[in-house]
Amino acid sequence: MIEQLDALLAQLDALQERALRELEAINSSAELEDWDVRYLGRHRGELKNFSTLIPKLGKAERPVIGQKINAVKERLESALEARRQELRDRELREALERERLDVTLPGRAVPAGHMHPISRTILEVARIFTRMGFQVVQGPEVETDYYNFQALNIPADHPARDMQDTFWVVPGQILLRTQTSPMQIRVMQATRPPIRVIVPGKVFRHEAIDASHEAMFHQIEGLLVDEQCTMANLKGSLARFAREMFGEDRRVRFRGSYFPFTEPSAEVDIDCILCKGSGCRLCKYTGWLEVLGSGMVHPRVLREVGYDPRKYRGYAFGMGVERIAMLKYAIGEIRLFSGNDLRFLRQF
Amino acid sequence: MRVPLSWLKEYVEITQSPEELAHTLTMAGLEVEALDYVGADWGDRVITAQITHLEKVPGSDHLSYTRINTGSGEIGVICGAPNIKEGDKVPLALPGARLGDLTIGVARKMGYVSEGMLCSPRELGLGGDHSGIFILDPETPLGVKLADLLSDVVLEFAIKAHRGDLSSVIGIAREVAALTHKPLRLPEPRFREQGQPAAELVKVTVEDTELCPRYSARVIGGVNIGPSPGWMARRLLMAGMRPINLIVDITNYVMLEVGQPLHAFDYDLVREQHIIVRRARDGEEITTLDGVQRRLRGDMLLITDPQGPTAIAGVMGSAVSEVNEGTTRILLESANFKPVSIRRTAVALGLRTESSSRFEKGLDPELTVFGANRAAQLMAELAGGQVHPGIVDVYPRPVEQRTILFSPSEVEWLTGLKVTSRQVHDALSALEFKVEEVSAAADAAGGEQLLRVAVPTFRGDIEEGADLVEEVLRMIGYDQLPAIVPEGPLPESQSDHWFEREYEVREILIGLGLHEILTYAMTSRQRMLNLLAEVNARTAQVLLQKPADDGQAGWITAGTEASASSGNGVAADSKEPFEARSLPAVTITNPLSNELECMRLTLLSGLMETLQENSKRNRAGLRLFEIGRRYLPRGAGELPEERRCVGIALCGPAAISWVPELARPADFYDLKGVVEALLERLHIKRYRFTPVQHPIFHPGRSAVLEVERSGPDGGERFTPVGFLGEVHPLVQQRYDLPHRTYLCELDLETLYAAVPDRLSYAPISRHQELTRDLAVIVDQQVPARAVQEAIERHGGELLRTVALFDVYTGAPIPPGKKSLTYTLLYQAQDRTLTDAEANTLQEGIVAALREEFGAVLRS
Ligand SMILES: [Zn+2]
């Protein structure tokens, strides 16, 4: 009986060894299921065949064989489970591999629009001044001679009208505004100090169009009137504007100038953004760039709107938006703004 | 104005370099626009030389061959100028010299060898004269570098409109003297007067002393009319004028020097030796020195003699009594004219001269005698003239010197710059203001020191305290101003919010993938009419339409007869041929071109033209918008109505893409989707699109957008906001567009009237929602909107949402029918709906659709 027992145990060992070897070679779930049936099948599995021998064994051998069968069964089952997991992992890996995308293909375009550089520049300027308590207002683009000229101390036949060649709708009466300054008058008439407004908008000049002149362009007017404003405040406001618009280290220079509706008047320059003041073509080798005109509101203008110039003081300034944008974005040609070439617009 | 530095130095000592001087003046408000370094390119290859021999080149009608003494030898030079003769001293550019873009070499021409070039003033950079060679003074040494004799730096000034006094070398010198603390050295005209007094030789009558406040005249006899001396010719050239003859040159020289325009008449050609200054008679004519015959108006001032006009006062003379080669006696005019009159005349005649541009900025009447004397002195010294004693001077109301009571504290009050009374005193005195301390007024001004400031007569621009503040600031320096961010009180709201609204729309459309463009507000009627498939009086009306408060009536549908009766200024008869100019628009009376003759009535023509331009070089489609104004004319003399609008244009695929859906050309529903997204972002919930006939669009593919807003009676009504559609194929063709094109124009003011003032939150129901699909078959012609509205109406408040998710035609749907499939969502706010309730509602809807549209349920 011992011999028989030993022989059985040896057969079980051999079975286990053969089963594990076969399992090792299996590469698909179908084969795996075959293997499962062949070795661990409840009905005709090889291990089951051994169990059917147990009743024929002696009382002492039965548990030995039983335990051995269980040990082999556990071993095979765990090996099967491990193999199954391995195969599942591999199949998933292979499935994912088959789904590989070319991530360098362009994405499905969600069209993205662009703001016109003039709108963008106006917005930037407006934000800087609204942070200083200014409000943004707009005005009519077709204006009267009174608001555009007379109320601003530019009577008919004043030589200053030469600086602003005019498109006339009704000669002498109605015109396309040559500047945003008429809104100084409209705002001062419509409200009382304190006033802090900026006025962006279109303006028109009867000029031959070339690389640096446009018949229609944009300006931003600024007006501050209260009982304590001085020209030092004008300089303070514009210095801050220049730093925020053109860079923290920008320097601002005031120099004498003439505008009929300000007194004293000042031209405002910033040090050249390209050469930092050492001189280059952009600044015509002066180291400075002219950015805007400004001054203290002329007493005649204050009297025109019924303000007492001994009580109220104010400053005003006006800048060309195209000029600011050309400096800021290094654009050499003013006609690009009205050209609306998408190759230009897409850059903003 | 061009001022040679060497000339300026005659009146004031200059120790600064030209660049430093330019900076000093620029900072003080006299902007130096450029420095012209005359002679910088001459080097040692441009020298003085003399013509020793001259012969005509055979076979040429203008070339001469000259032998030239270079001081160290003799060379041959071919020259084409007409004004040279043997013995003339001339500038010679030797081979290797570079003048501007020109490099001189040895040339062989018509059998001669030319070893250099004789130079004209223009070739030397001495002004624009190119009519002949620049002839040098006879005393000029030979063979020296021209640069040693003639090089100079010319300051180019832009003289501001209020400072007529600066239009002269002395005027600039006065500022230099004040700014650099140097004395001003004025010339003192001295000459001997002899012969018969001027008052016996000439009579002056000024009929209009308003337009001519002063007329001073001198008589100078025995003058020789020859060429000017070299130094004077050179100064005139560098200042930008052309030497003509000695007498004319002296008048120009004195004008440049002291700023007083002068006119020299041939005394013997002034009929009856009587000068009459009067207004022209309407239609009176004069031929000015430039050879142009000009018709005059009654408000123009003339210089005349008893037989007729001899000059347009302050603008230009005529040939009648012009100085000529035979002239021996000069009647010299030195007058003052009213700026407005001179300007108006010069503008009306299109004739701006050195003289008129000075007068129109305002000149000092006190300057006439100084100018006349200076010219008389030069005529005596240079032309051998005898100056007759005395000046005939008509000056009925001598100008009064203005005085201003000024407190030095005004400087700080206006500028924030602290200054002492002494500084103010010094600054103003340097500029020749007479400053006097006023002690008597001290109490009245609260113990403050007051100054009585007498303004020099040449400073007509100084009228009040603020003007003096600027003068002080110019002298002390704008760079001394402190920079202080304003601290004053902040204003109440003064904004109308349109800036914010326009940017809101801008950001939304950019987010939807549209590019912003900015086109000219000026266009032409023809360019706008190009938008219409068929142009007639009726279709043209759509360009003038605007949303009306009374609903649909203002929005004409051009295909309907109803429109014909709506008067909008256009004669409404489609049979009549339509002329572009009969389209009412804001007309520019002096346009730059016919393409820019009026203000736009629509943004759409600019959009279409931009599409056209860009489509030439763009394979991808175009998605554009513009925010701007339409300018609708109102009554004569009234400002137009400016309506804020947005225009949108789509043409072609959204992108060049490997994704087929994106490469699909845009269609009507792409445009409508953009508009709906805009409405959604603006929280406008109540709106509708209705089919419309519109002459820009495909008759079956255009709609008017209406939004619901409160009417004047408080009730809600739909108001048109604008239209959208597929551009009519004829119009698309006209603009050469490669794809079907979609346009939309919305009136932003009407649109924003429908934007809720505030948003309020509706609680989200926590009760279960039930969904039911509904597929119905209806006639093709039934608008989807009608079906949707019927479903909403019959679903009642328990029907939360209705969404169309399929539109289908084709088998098995019968021809002429379409299938619409919706998903309906039922939900109650306060309880859980039962299936039975939802089914009942659904059945009610189906029954209503059957009733209203003959709809059949699709199984
Ligand atoms: Zn630079």
PDB file of C-alpha atoms and ligand atoms in Angstrom, chain A residues 272 274-277 279-283 287, ligand 1:
ATOM      1  CA  CYS A 272      12.185 106.196 -26.267  1.00  0.00           C
ATOM      2  CA  LEU A 274      13.242 101.280 -28.267  1.00  0.00           C
ATOM      3  CA  CYS A 275      16.593 102.843 -27.399  1.00  0.00           C
ATOM      4  CA  LYS A 276      15.762 103.914 -23.806  1.00  0.00           C
ATOM      5  CA  GLY A 277      16.845 107.425 -24.629  1.00  0.00           C
ATOM      6  CA  GLY A 279      18.773 107.821 -29.761  1.00  0.00           C
ATOM      7  CA  CYS A 280      17.492 105.751 -32.669  1.00  0.00           C
ATOM      8  CA  ARG A 281      15.416 106.051 -35.824  1.00  0.00           C
ATOM      9  CA  LEU A 282      12.091 105.704 -34.002  1.00  0.00           C
ATOM     10  CA  CYS A 283      12.792 108.772 -31.835  1.00  0.00           C
ATOM     11  CA  GLY A 287      15.784 109.895 -27.254  1.00  0.00           C
TER      12      GLY A 287
HETATM   13 ZN    ZN C   1      14.952 105.861 -29.716  1.00  0.00          ZN
END
